Coordinates of C-alpha atoms in Angstrom, one line a residue:
X1 CA 80.2 283.4 91.1
X2 CA 76.6 282.5 90.3
X3 CA 74.9 280.3 92.9
X4 CA 72.2 277.7 92.6
X5 CA 70.9 275.1 95.1
X6 CA 69.9 271.8 93.6
X7 CA 68.4 268.8 95.5
X8 CA 68.5 265.2 94.4
X9 CA 65.6 263.0 95.1
X10 CA 64.5 259.4 94.4
X11 CA 62.6 256.3 95.4
X12 CA 64.9 254.2 97.4
X13 CA 67.5 252.1 95.4
X14 CA 67.0 254.2 92.2
X15 CA 70.7 255.2 92.3
X16 CA 70.4 258.7 93.8
X17 CA 73.6 258.6 95.9
X18 CA 75.5 257.0 92.9
X19 CA 74.4 259.9 90.7
X20 CA 75.5 262.4 93.4
X21 CA 78.9 260.7 93.4
X22 CA 79.1 260.7 89.6
X23 CA 78.3 264.4 89.5
X24 CA 81.0 265.2 92.0
X25 CA 83.5 263.1 90.2
X26 CA 82.7 264.4 86.7
X27 CA 82.9 268.0 87.9
X28 CA 86.4 267.3 89.4
X29 CA 85.2 267.8 93.0
X30 CA 86.4 264.4 94.0
X31 CA 89.3 262.4 92.5
X32 CA 88.0 258.9 93.2
X33 CA 84.5 257.6 92.4
X34 CA 83.1 256.1 95.6
X35 CA 80.3 253.5 95.6
X36 CA 77.5 252.8 98.0
X37 CA 78.2 249.0 98.0
X38 CA 81.9 249.7 98.7
X39 CA 80.8 252.0 101.7
X40 CA 83.0 254.8 100.5
X41 CA 80.4 257.2 99.0
X42 CA 81.4 260.9 99.5
X43 CA 78.0 261.8 101.0
X44 CA 77.1 258.7 103.0
X45 CA 79.2 259.7 106.0
X46 CA 77.4 258.0 108.9
X47 CA 78.2 254.4 109.8
X48 CA 74.6 253.4 109.6
X49 CA 74.3 254.8 106.0
X50 CA 77.4 252.8 105.0
X51 CA 76.0 249.6 106.7
X52 CA 72.5 249.8 105.1
X53 CA 73.5 251.4 101.8
X54 CA 70.8 254.1 102.1
X55 CA 70.8 257.9 102.7
X56 CA 69.3 258.6 106.1
X57 CA 70.3 262.3 106.7
X58 CA 70.4 265.0 104.1
X59 CA 73.9 266.2 103.2
X60 CA 75.4 268.9 101.0
X61 CA 78.3 269.0 98.6
X62 CA 79.6 272.0 96.6
X63 CA 81.0 271.8 93.0
X64 CA 81.4 274.1 90.1
X65 CA 79.6 273.8 86.8
X66 CA 81.2 276.2 84.3
X67 CA 80.6 279.6 85.9
X68 CA 78.0 278.3 88.4
X69 CA 78.6 277.2 92.0
X70 CA 76.2 274.3 92.7
X71 CA 75.2 273.4 96.2
X72 CA 74.0 269.8 95.9
X73 CA 71.7 268.6 98.7
X74 CA 71.4 264.8 98.7
X75 CA 68.1 263.8 100.4
X76 CA 67.0 260.5 102.0
X77 CA 65.2 258.2 99.6
X78 CA 63.6 255.8 102.1
X79 CA 60.0 256.7 102.9
X80 CA 60.7 256.5 106.7
X81 CA 62.8 259.6 106.4
X82 CA 60.4 261.6 104.2
X83 CA 60.1 264.5 106.7
X84 CA 63.8 265.2 106.5
X85 CA 63.6 265.1 102.7
X86 CA 60.6 267.4 102.6
X87 CA 62.2 270.0 104.9
X88 CA 65.1 270.2 102.4
X89 CA 62.7 270.9 99.5
X90 CA 61.9 274.3 101.1
X91 CA 65.4 275.7 100.3
X92 CA 65.8 274.3 96.7
X93 CA 66.1 276.3 93.5
X94 CA 65.9 273.2 91.3
X95 CA 65.7 269.5 91.8
X96 CA 67.0 266.4 90.1
X97 CA 64.5 263.5 90.3
X98 CA 66.2 260.1 89.7
X99 CA 64.0 257.4 88.2
X100 CA 65.2 253.8 87.8
X101 CA 65.0 252.8 84.2
X102 CA 64.7 249.2 85.3
X103 CA 61.7 249.9 87.6
X104 CA 60.1 253.0 86.1
X105 CA 57.9 255.3 88.1
X106 CA 57.4 253.8 91.5
X107 CA 55.1 254.6 94.4
X108 CA 57.4 256.9 96.3
X109 CA 58.4 258.6 93.0
X110 CA 54.8 259.8 92.7
X111 CA 54.8 261.1 96.2
X112 CA 58.0 263.0 95.5
X113 CA 56.5 264.4 92.3
X114 CA 53.5 265.6 94.3
X115 CA 55.7 267.4 96.8
X116 CA 57.9 269.0 94.0
X117 CA 54.6 270.3 92.5
X118 CA 53.4 271.5 95.9
X119 CA 56.6 273.5 96.5
X120 CA 56.8 274.5 92.9
X121 CA 60.3 273.3 92.3
X122 CA 61.5 273.1 88.7
X123 CA 62.8 269.6 88.1
X124 CA 65.3 267.8 85.8
X125 CA 64.7 264.0 85.5
X126 CA 67.6 261.5 85.2
X127 CA 66.5 258.1 84.2
X128 CA 69.2 255.8 85.7
X129 CA 70.2 252.2 85.2
X130 CA 69.7 252.3 81.4
X131 CA 72.6 249.8 81.1
X132 CA 70.4 247.1 82.6
X133 CA 68.8 244.5 80.3
X134 CA 65.3 245.2 79.1
X135 CA 65.2 248.9 79.7
X136 CA 63.2 250.7 76.9
X137 CA 63.7 254.4 76.4
X138 CA 60.6 255.0 74.4
X139 CA 58.3 253.2 76.8
X140 CA 59.9 255.0 79.7
X141 CA 59.2 258.4 78.2
X142 CA 55.6 257.4 77.6
X143 CA 55.4 256.3 81.3
X144 CA 56.9 259.5 82.5
X145 CA 54.4 261.5 80.5
X146 CA 51.5 259.4 81.7
X147 CA 52.5 259.1 85.4
X148 CA 54.2 262.5 86.0
X149 CA 53.6 265.1 83.3
X150 CA 53.2 265.6 79.5
X151 CA 56.1 268.1 79.9
X152 CA 58.6 265.3 80.3
X153 CA 60.8 265.8 77.2
X154 CA 64.0 264.0 76.1
X155 CA 66.7 266.8 76.1
X156 CA 69.6 264.4 75.3
X157 CA 69.8 264.5 71.5
X158 CA 69.9 268.1 70.4
X159 CA 67.3 270.5 69.1
X160 CA 65.6 268.5 66.4
X161 CA 62.2 269.4 64.8
X162 CA 60.6 266.7 67.0
X163 CA 62.1 268.3 70.1
X164 CA 60.7 271.7 69.2
X165 CA 57.3 270.2 68.4
X166 CA 57.2 268.6 71.9
X167 CA 58.3 271.9 73.6
X168 CA 55.6 273.8 71.7
X169 CA 52.9 271.6 73.1
X170 CA 53.9 272.5 76.7
X171 CA 53.3 276.3 76.6
X172 CA 51.2 278.7 74.6
X173 CA 53.8 281.4 74.3
X174 CA 56.4 278.8 73.1
X175 CA 53.8 277.5 70.6
X176 CA 53.2 281.0 69.2
X177 CA 56.9 281.7 68.8
X178 CA 57.5 278.4 67.1
X179 CA 54.6 278.9 64.7
X180 CA 55.8 282.4 63.8
X181 CA 59.6 281.8 63.6
X182 CA 60.1 278.0 63.4
X183 CA 62.5 278.5 66.3
X184 CA 62.3 278.7 70.2
X185 CA 64.7 281.0 72.0
X186 CA 66.8 279.5 74.8
X187 CA 65.4 281.9 77.4
X188 CA 61.9 280.8 76.7
X189 CA 63.0 277.2 77.2
X190 CA 64.6 278.2 80.5
X191 CA 61.5 280.0 81.6
X192 CA 59.3 277.0 80.7
X193 CA 61.5 274.8 82.9
X194 CA 61.4 277.4 85.8
X195 CA 57.6 277.6 85.5
X196 CA 57.3 273.7 85.7
X197 CA 55.8 273.5 82.2
X198 CA 58.8 271.5 80.9
X199 CA 60.8 268.8 82.6
X200 CA 64.1 267.9 80.8
X201 CA 64.8 264.2 80.8
X202 CA 68.3 262.7 80.5
X203 CA 68.9 258.9 80.2
X204 CA 72.0 257.1 81.4
X205 CA 73.8 255.0 84.0
X206 CA 75.3 256.9 87.0
X207 CA 77.4 253.9 87.9
X208 CA 79.1 253.8 84.5
X209 CA 79.1 257.6 84.1
X210 CA 76.8 257.4 81.1
X211 CA 74.6 260.5 80.6
X212 CA 76.1 262.3 83.6
X213 CA 78.0 264.9 81.6
X214 CA 74.9 265.5 79.4
X215 CA 72.8 266.0 82.6
X216 CA 75.4 268.6 83.9
X217 CA 75.3 270.4 80.5
X218 CA 71.5 270.4 80.5
X219 CA 71.5 271.9 84.0
X220 CA 74.2 274.6 83.3
X221 CA 72.5 275.7 80.1
X222 CA 68.9 275.8 81.4
X223 CA 68.9 277.1 85.0
X224 CA 67.9 280.7 85.7
X225 CA 70.1 282.0 88.6
X226 CA 67.9 283.3 91.4
X227 CA 68.2 287.0 92.4
X228 CA 67.8 288.2 96.0
X229 CA 67.0 291.4 97.8
X230 CA 69.3 293.2 100.2
X231 CA 67.1 292.6 103.3
X232 CA 68.4 289.7 105.4
X233 CA 66.3 286.5 105.4
X234 CA 67.0 282.8 105.9
X235 CA 65.1 279.5 106.0
X236 CA 66.1 276.9 108.6
X237 CA 65.7 273.4 107.3
X238 CA 67.8 271.3 109.6
X239 CA 69.5 271.0 113.1
X240 CA 72.4 268.6 113.8
X241 CA 75.3 268.2 116.1
X242 CA 78.9 267.8 115.1
X243 CA 81.4 265.2 116.6
X244 CA 82.2 267.6 119.5
X245 CA 78.5 268.0 120.3
X246 CA 78.2 271.6 119.0
X247 CA 74.7 272.4 117.9
X248 CA 74.5 273.3 114.2
X249 CA 71.6 275.2 112.6
X250 CA 71.5 274.7 108.8
X251 CA 69.8 277.3 106.7
X252 CA 69.7 278.9 103.3
X253 CA 70.3 282.7 103.2
X254 CA 67.5 284.1 101.1
X255 CA 68.3 287.8 101.3
X256 CA 71.1 290.2 102.3
X257 CA 74.1 288.7 104.0
X258 CA 75.1 287.2 107.4
X259 CA 78.3 287.9 109.4
X260 CA 79.8 286.2 112.4
X261 CA 78.6 287.8 115.6
X262 CA 75.4 289.0 114.0
X263 CA 72.4 288.6 116.3
X264 CA 69.5 286.6 114.9
X265 CA 66.0 286.4 116.5
X266 CA 62.4 285.3 116.2
X267 CA 59.5 286.2 118.4
X268 CA 60.6 283.6 120.9
X269 CA 64.4 283.7 121.0
X270 CA 67.5 285.8 120.3
X271 CA 71.0 284.4 119.8
X272 CA 74.4 285.5 118.4
X273 CA 76.1 283.6 115.5
X274 CA 79.5 282.3 116.8
X275 CA 80.7 280.5 113.6
X276 CA 79.6 280.1 110.0
X277 CA 80.4 276.9 108.3
X278 CA 80.1 275.9 104.6
X279 CA 80.0 272.1 104.4
X280 CA 80.9 269.8 101.6
X281 CA 80.6 266.2 102.6
X282 CA 82.2 265.8 106.1
X283 CA 84.5 268.7 105.8
X284 CA 83.7 272.4 106.2
X285 CA 85.2 275.8 105.7
X286 CA 84.7 278.4 108.4
X287 CA 83.9 281.8 106.9
X288 CA 83.3 285.3 108.3
X289 CA 80.4 286.2 106.0
X290 CA 77.9 284.6 103.6
X291 CA 75.7 286.1 100.9
X292 CA 72.2 285.3 99.8
X293 CA 71.9 282.0 97.9
X294 CA 74.3 280.3 100.3
X295 CA 73.5 277.1 102.3
X296 CA 75.4 277.2 105.6
X297 CA 75.5 275.9 109.1
X298 CA 76.0 278.2 112.1
X299 CA 76.9 277.6 115.8
X300 CA 75.5 279.7 118.6
X301 CA 71.8 279.3 118.0
X302 CA 70.5 277.3 120.9
X303 CA 66.8 277.4 120.3
X304 CA 66.3 277.6 116.5
X305 CA 64.2 274.7 115.0
X306 CA 63.7 273.4 111.5
X307 CA 61.0 275.3 109.6
X308 CA 61.6 278.7 111.3
X309 CA 62.1 281.8 109.2
X310 CA 64.7 284.4 110.1
X311 CA 64.7 288.1 109.1
X312 CA 62.2 288.7 106.4
X313 CA 61.3 285.0 106.0
X314 CA 58.1 283.6 107.4
X315 CA 58.0 280.1 109.0
X316 CA 57.7 277.2 106.6
X317 CA 54.6 275.0 106.5
X318 CA 54.9 271.7 108.5
X319 CA 55.9 268.7 106.4
X320 CA 53.0 267.0 104.6
X321 CA 54.6 263.6 105.1
X322 CA 54.3 263.1 108.9
X323 CA 54.5 260.0 111.1
X324 CA 51.3 258.0 111.3
X325 CA 52.4 255.4 113.9
X326 CA 52.9 255.9 117.7
X327 CA 55.2 253.7 119.8
X328 CA 56.1 253.4 123.4
X329 CA 59.8 253.8 124.1
X330 CA 61.0 251.4 126.8
X331 CA 64.0 252.4 128.8
X332 CA 66.4 249.9 130.4
X333 CA 66.0 249.1 134.0
X334 CA 67.5 251.8 136.2
X335 CA 67.3 254.5 133.6
X336 CA 65.3 257.5 135.0
X337 CA 62.8 259.0 132.4
X338 CA 63.3 262.4 134.0
X339 CA 67.0 262.2 133.2
X340 CA 66.5 260.7 129.7
X341 CA 63.8 263.0 128.4
X342 CA 66.0 266.2 128.2
X343 CA 68.5 264.1 126.3
X344 CA 65.9 262.9 123.9
X345 CA 64.9 266.5 123.3
X346 CA 68.2 266.9 121.5
X347 CA 67.1 264.3 118.9
X348 CA 63.6 265.8 118.7
X349 CA 65.3 269.1 117.8
X350 CA 66.8 267.3 114.8
X351 CA 63.7 265.3 114.0
X352 CA 60.7 267.5 115.1
X353 CA 58.2 265.1 113.7
X354 CA 59.1 262.5 116.4
X355 CA 57.0 264.5 119.0
X356 CA 58.7 262.8 122.0
X357 CA 56.1 263.0 124.7
X358 CA 55.9 261.9 128.4
X359 CA 52.4 260.6 129.2
X360 CA 51.9 261.4 132.8
X361 CA 48.8 259.2 133.2
X362 CA 50.4 256.1 131.6
X363 CA 53.9 256.9 132.9
X364 CA 55.5 256.2 129.6
X365 CA 57.5 257.9 126.8
X366 CA 55.7 258.0 123.4
X367 CA 57.3 258.6 120.1
X368 CA 55.8 259.2 116.6
X369 CA 57.4 257.0 114.0
X370 CA 57.2 256.6 110.2
X371 CA 58.2 252.9 110.1
X372 CA 60.5 250.1 111.2
X373 CA 63.7 251.4 109.6
X374 CA 63.3 254.6 111.5
X375 CA 63.0 252.7 114.7
X376 CA 66.3 250.9 114.0
X377 CA 68.0 254.2 113.2
X378 CA 66.6 255.9 116.3
X379 CA 67.8 253.0 118.6
X380 CA 71.3 253.2 117.1
X381 CA 71.4 257.0 117.5
X382 CA 70.3 256.9 121.2
X383 CA 72.9 254.2 122.0
X384 CA 75.7 255.9 120.1
X385 CA 75.0 259.4 121.6
X386 CA 73.9 258.5 125.1
X387 CA 75.0 255.0 125.7
X388 CA 71.4 253.8 126.4
X389 CA 69.8 250.8 124.7
X390 CA 66.1 251.5 124.3
X391 CA 63.4 249.3 122.8
X392 CA 60.1 250.1 121.2
X393 CA 56.7 248.6 121.8
X394 CA 54.2 248.7 119.0
X395 CA 51.7 251.4 119.9
X396 CA 49.0 252.3 117.4
X397 CA 47.9 254.5 114.6
X398 CA 47.8 258.3 114.9
X399 CA 44.2 259.3 114.3
X400 CA 42.9 262.8 113.6
X401 CA 39.5 264.4 113.8
X402 CA 37.6 267.0 111.8
X403 CA 34.0 268.2 111.5
X404 CA 31.3 267.7 108.9
X405 CA 29.2 270.8 109.5
X406 CA 29.6 274.5 110.2
X407 CA 29.2 275.4 113.8
X408 CA 29.8 278.4 116.2
X409 CA 31.8 277.8 119.4
X410 CA 31.6 280.1 122.4
X411 CA 34.1 280.4 125.2
X412 CA 33.5 282.6 128.3
X413 CA 36.0 283.0 131.1
X414 CA 34.9 285.2 134.0
X415 CA 36.1 284.1 137.4
X416 CA 36.3 287.0 139.9
X417 CA 38.4 289.9 138.5
X418 CA 38.9 288.2 135.1
X419 CA 37.0 288.6 131.8
X420 CA 37.1 287.3 128.2
X421 CA 34.6 286.0 125.7
X422 CA 35.4 284.5 122.3
X423 CA 33.1 283.4 119.5
X424 CA 34.6 281.2 116.8
X425 CA 33.2 279.9 113.5
X426 CA 34.4 276.3 112.8
X427 CA 34.1 275.2 109.2
X428 CA 35.1 271.9 107.6
X429 CA 38.1 272.2 105.1
X430 CA 39.2 270.1 102.2
X431 CA 40.9 266.8 103.1
X432 CA 44.6 267.5 103.6
X433 CA 44.2 271.2 104.1
X434 CA 45.2 271.3 107.8
X435 CA 44.1 274.1 110.1
X436 CA 43.8 277.7 109.1
X437 CA 42.9 280.7 111.3
X438 CA 41.6 284.2 110.5
X439 CA 39.7 287.1 112.1
X440 CA 36.5 288.7 110.8
X441 CA 35.8 290.4 114.0
X442 CA 35.0 294.1 114.1
X443 CA 37.6 296.3 115.9
X444 CA 34.6 298.1 117.4
X445 CA 33.7 294.9 119.2
X446 CA 37.2 293.7 120.1
X447 CA 40.5 295.6 119.8
X448 CA 43.1 294.5 117.2
X449 CA 45.7 293.5 119.9
X450 CA 43.1 291.2 121.5
X451 CA 42.3 289.7 118.2
X452 CA 45.9 289.0 117.5
X453 CA 46.2 287.3 120.9
X454 CA 43.2 285.1 120.1
X455 CA 44.8 284.0 116.8
X456 CA 48.0 283.3 118.7
X457 CA 46.2 281.1 121.2
X458 CA 44.5 279.2 118.4
X459 CA 47.9 278.6 116.7
X460 CA 50.0 277.7 119.8
X461 CA 48.2 274.5 120.7
X462 CA 47.5 271.1 119.2
X463 CA 43.7 271.1 119.8
X464 CA 42.2 267.8 120.7
X465 CA 39.0 266.4 119.1
X466 CA 36.1 265.1 121.1
X467 CA 35.8 261.6 119.7
X468 CA 39.2 260.1 120.7
X469 CA 41.2 263.1 121.9
X470 CA 43.2 263.1 118.6
X471 CA 44.4 266.3 117.1
X472 CA 42.0 268.2 114.9
X473 CA 42.7 269.0 111.3
X474 CA 41.2 270.1 108.0
X475 CA 39.3 273.0 109.5
X476 CA 39.0 276.7 109.1
X477 CA 38.5 278.6 112.4
X478 CA 37.4 282.2 112.2
X479 CA 37.2 284.7 115.1
X480 CA 33.8 286.4 114.5
X481 CA 33.2 288.1 117.9
X482 CA 34.7 288.7 121.3
X483 CA 34.6 290.9 124.3
X484 CA 37.1 292.2 126.8
X485 CA 36.8 294.3 130.0
X486 CA 38.7 297.5 130.3
X487 CA 39.6 296.8 134.0
X488 CA 39.5 293.0 134.5
X489 CA 40.8 291.4 131.3
X490 CA 44.3 290.0 131.4
X491 CA 46.3 288.2 128.7
X492 CA 45.7 284.7 130.1
X493 CA 42.0 285.2 130.1
X494 CA 41.8 285.1 126.3
X495 CA 43.8 281.9 126.2
X496 CA 41.1 280.3 128.5
X497 CA 38.2 281.7 126.5
X498 CA 39.7 280.8 123.1
X499 CA 40.5 277.2 124.0
X500 CA 37.0 276.7 125.6
X501 CA 35.4 278.2 122.5
X502 CA 37.1 275.6 120.3
X503 CA 36.0 272.7 122.6
X504 CA 32.5 274.0 122.9
X505 CA 32.2 274.2 119.1
X506 CA 33.6 270.7 118.7
X507 CA 31.0 269.4 121.2
X508 CA 28.2 271.0 119.2
X509 CA 29.5 269.8 115.8
X510 CA 29.2 266.5 113.9
X511 CA 32.8 265.2 114.4
X512 CA 34.5 262.8 111.9
X513 CA 37.3 260.4 112.7
X514 CA 40.2 260.3 110.2
X515 CA 42.9 257.7 109.7
X516 CA 46.0 257.6 107.6
X517 CA 46.0 255.9 104.2
X518 CA 48.8 254.5 102.1
X519 CA 49.1 254.7 98.4
X520 CA 50.7 251.5 97.2
X521 CA 52.2 249.8 94.2
X522 CA 52.3 246.0 94.4
X523 CA 54.5 244.0 91.9
X524 CA 53.8 240.3 91.9
X525 CA 53.4 237.2 89.6
X526 CA 50.3 237.6 87.5
X527 CA 48.8 234.3 88.8
X528 CA 48.7 235.7 92.3
X529 CA 46.7 238.9 91.4
X530 CA 43.4 237.4 92.5
X531 CA 44.8 236.6 95.9
X532 CA 46.3 240.1 96.3
X533 CA 43.1 241.9 95.3
X534 CA 41.0 239.8 97.7
X535 CA 43.5 240.6 100.5
X536 CA 43.3 244.3 99.7
X537 CA 39.5 244.3 99.7
X538 CA 39.5 242.6 103.1
X539 CA 41.8 245.3 104.3
X540 CA 39.2 247.9 103.2
X541 CA 41.5 249.1 100.4
X542 CA 41.0 249.6 96.7
X543 CA 43.2 248.3 93.9
X544 CA 43.4 248.1 90.1
X545 CA 45.8 246.5 87.6
X546 CA 48.0 249.2 86.1
X547 CA 50.3 246.9 84.1
X548 CA 50.7 243.2 83.1
X549 CA 53.1 241.4 80.8
X550 CA 51.8 237.9 81.1
X551 CA 54.3 237.0 83.8
X552 CA 54.3 239.9 86.3
X553 CA 51.6 242.3 87.1
X554 CA 51.4 245.7 88.9
X555 CA 48.6 246.6 91.2
X556 CA 48.1 250.2 92.4
X557 CA 45.6 251.5 94.9
X558 CA 45.2 252.7 98.5
X559 CA 44.2 251.4 101.9
X560 CA 44.3 252.2 105.6
X561 CA 47.7 252.1 107.3
X562 CA 46.1 250.2 110.2
X563 CA 45.3 247.2 108.0
X564 CA 48.2 247.4 105.5
X565 CA 51.1 248.2 107.7
X566 CA 52.3 244.6 107.9
X567 CA 51.2 243.4 104.5
X568 CA 54.7 243.5 103.1
X569 CA 55.7 240.4 105.1
X570 CA 52.6 238.5 103.9
X571 CA 53.4 239.4 100.3
X572 CA 56.9 238.1 100.6
X573 CA 55.6 234.9 102.1
X574 CA 52.9 234.0 99.5
X575 CA 54.9 235.1 96.5
X576 CA 58.0 233.3 97.9
X577 CA 60.0 236.5 97.6
X578 CA 58.9 237.4 94.1
X579 CA 56.5 240.2 95.2
X580 CA 57.3 243.7 96.2
X581 CA 55.1 246.2 98.0
X582 CA 55.9 249.9 97.9
X583 CA 53.8 252.2 100.2
X584 CA 53.8 255.9 100.6
X585 CA 51.6 258.1 102.8
X586 CA 48.5 259.3 100.8
X587 CA 47.0 261.4 103.6
X588 CA 44.2 261.2 106.0
X589 CA 40.7 259.9 105.0
X590 CA 37.5 259.0 106.8
X591 CA 38.2 256.1 109.2
X592 CA 36.8 252.7 108.0
X593 CA 35.8 251.5 111.5
X594 CA 35.2 254.6 113.6
X595 CA 32.8 253.0 116.2
X596 CA 35.4 250.3 117.0
X597 CA 38.2 252.8 117.4
X598 CA 36.2 255.3 119.5
X599 CA 35.0 252.6 121.8
X600 CA 38.5 251.1 122.1
X601 CA 40.1 254.4 123.0
X602 CA 37.4 255.3 125.4
X603 CA 38.0 259.0 125.5
X604 CA 35.5 261.2 127.5
X605 CA 35.9 264.9 126.5
X606 CA 33.9 266.1 129.5
X607 CA 36.5 264.5 131.9
X608 CA 39.5 265.9 130.1
X609 CA 40.3 268.8 132.5
X610 CA 43.2 270.0 130.4
X611 CA 40.9 270.6 127.5
X612 CA 37.7 271.6 129.2
X613 CA 34.4 272.0 127.3
X614 CA 32.7 274.4 129.8
X615 CA 32.8 278.1 130.4
X616 CA 33.1 280.1 133.6
X617 CA 30.8 282.9 134.6
X618 CA 30.6 285.2 137.7
X619 CA 27.7 285.8 140.0
X620 CA 27.7 287.6 143.4
X621 CA 31.5 287.8 143.5
X622 CA 32.3 284.2 142.7
X623 CA 32.8 282.1 139.6
X624 CA 30.7 279.1 138.6
X625 CA 31.0 276.6 135.7
X626 CA 28.5 276.4 132.9
X627 CA 28.5 273.2 130.9
X628 CA 29.0 273.4 127.1
X629 CA 25.4 272.5 126.4

């Protein structure tokens, strides 16, 4: 049977889980239509999900659509669980984006759209809640075209001349075919969807099963089934534990096949597959073999982590949507941190973005968090799994650092009977580009194996900046020169020289402090727009009116997380509950008050012995330290 993996995504409360339920019911997979508000949805299996009525963990269900087996991955809609959603994107063939017809394109919808574009995932759009009073199909299509793409086309009412006209505007090849023949072949439509030039739109109400069958037909008629090679590969997107505590590694097989007892490995671990499970909801089927295109969970892999590639697959990029807040985790009296930290590592395996960290100097556990909802979920998870009630103390913002100019950094490590020297070129990158590493060093100067080792040492560490000790980002680091000694150089020598070269370069550079920014959408009574815009200006944000109907207005803009993180409560207070603020992470931008932050943190790079800025030379049989300057 043909196989396709489809993810379903939405801004919170757009009706994503209700649509998942309707797809499963209409396909015949389930005999009873569950509801989120009745706490009996097929895919909301955790107690917390039932209590809050939101999807917290991504889940899968399998159903058949004509001759296609669909693996449906339901992803979290709340912005606090964006990292889990984003990891799931990396194994999708297609996506369904659910938009509320009552609310239109919302803040997090745009973030999802940006990610779908980044990962180049062809997308069907279901405009939900069209049964609600005041929804306007024509205005919604215009909004989708304006806010998302001109390729958003209504696929619901057959192949009319207007339908072909709109398709022809999306792709030159389709335009040529249409002008020559007055017709467009189905395969060309499929290809335009696959290439993200066309985005089929279907309108309906998932709760009332309106438009659901049309969506299913649209998908079955327009997906191109992926083809795979014979060489084994897989992408890991999730790690969980079952009720018995067994560690489950979830991945999509992207090539070849996998059998029970096969040995899987990466450069850092090797394990044997004990069991292969195909999940649908809470239940699973144990199988002896899976083929490419299958999403499965396996037991036996004790060290695999989300984002790793297996076989021919490379590791995935780290999620763009990462936590921007840091909190102190406070343990109850009598709970030993040394006992608790290994237990917390289990949760960190499942949510790598938490970065659970023991600060030796402060003697405290620190955790990176997306928002308050995630804190509540984390507290519940720790209590349920380990019987420990933890609390969180508000920490601060996660800052980052970059550079504004090109600089060369040099690291030399030569204590007695050791030798390594590294020259690195540090260049500022585009905002949001992260770190990239390459070598342009001649092999005549430094052997290929040593060059690979230097690149490995660059990649293995979260390098600290020199302003606040925050991680560096948005930088290209190039190995341009290096030296080894035939007799005295050992592997660890290049680690020392590489890290010192990074630090020396940062000390020489003009460093820039970055802080996280929100994109926001604020809906509120029109008479309060002036108050809101004044507030946003005071918070060092920017805003503009995107829509107004005489009663309600919509402001859009961006602002620092540090100033806007608690603004939702203020909005509710001054609008008496009539205002709504939707925030999503825009990315990192230049800090609005760097001097204040740098002074407050009080970081001294020259006293950070774990990230030294100096080099070590040898004279008359003993090593001596040379400062970075």
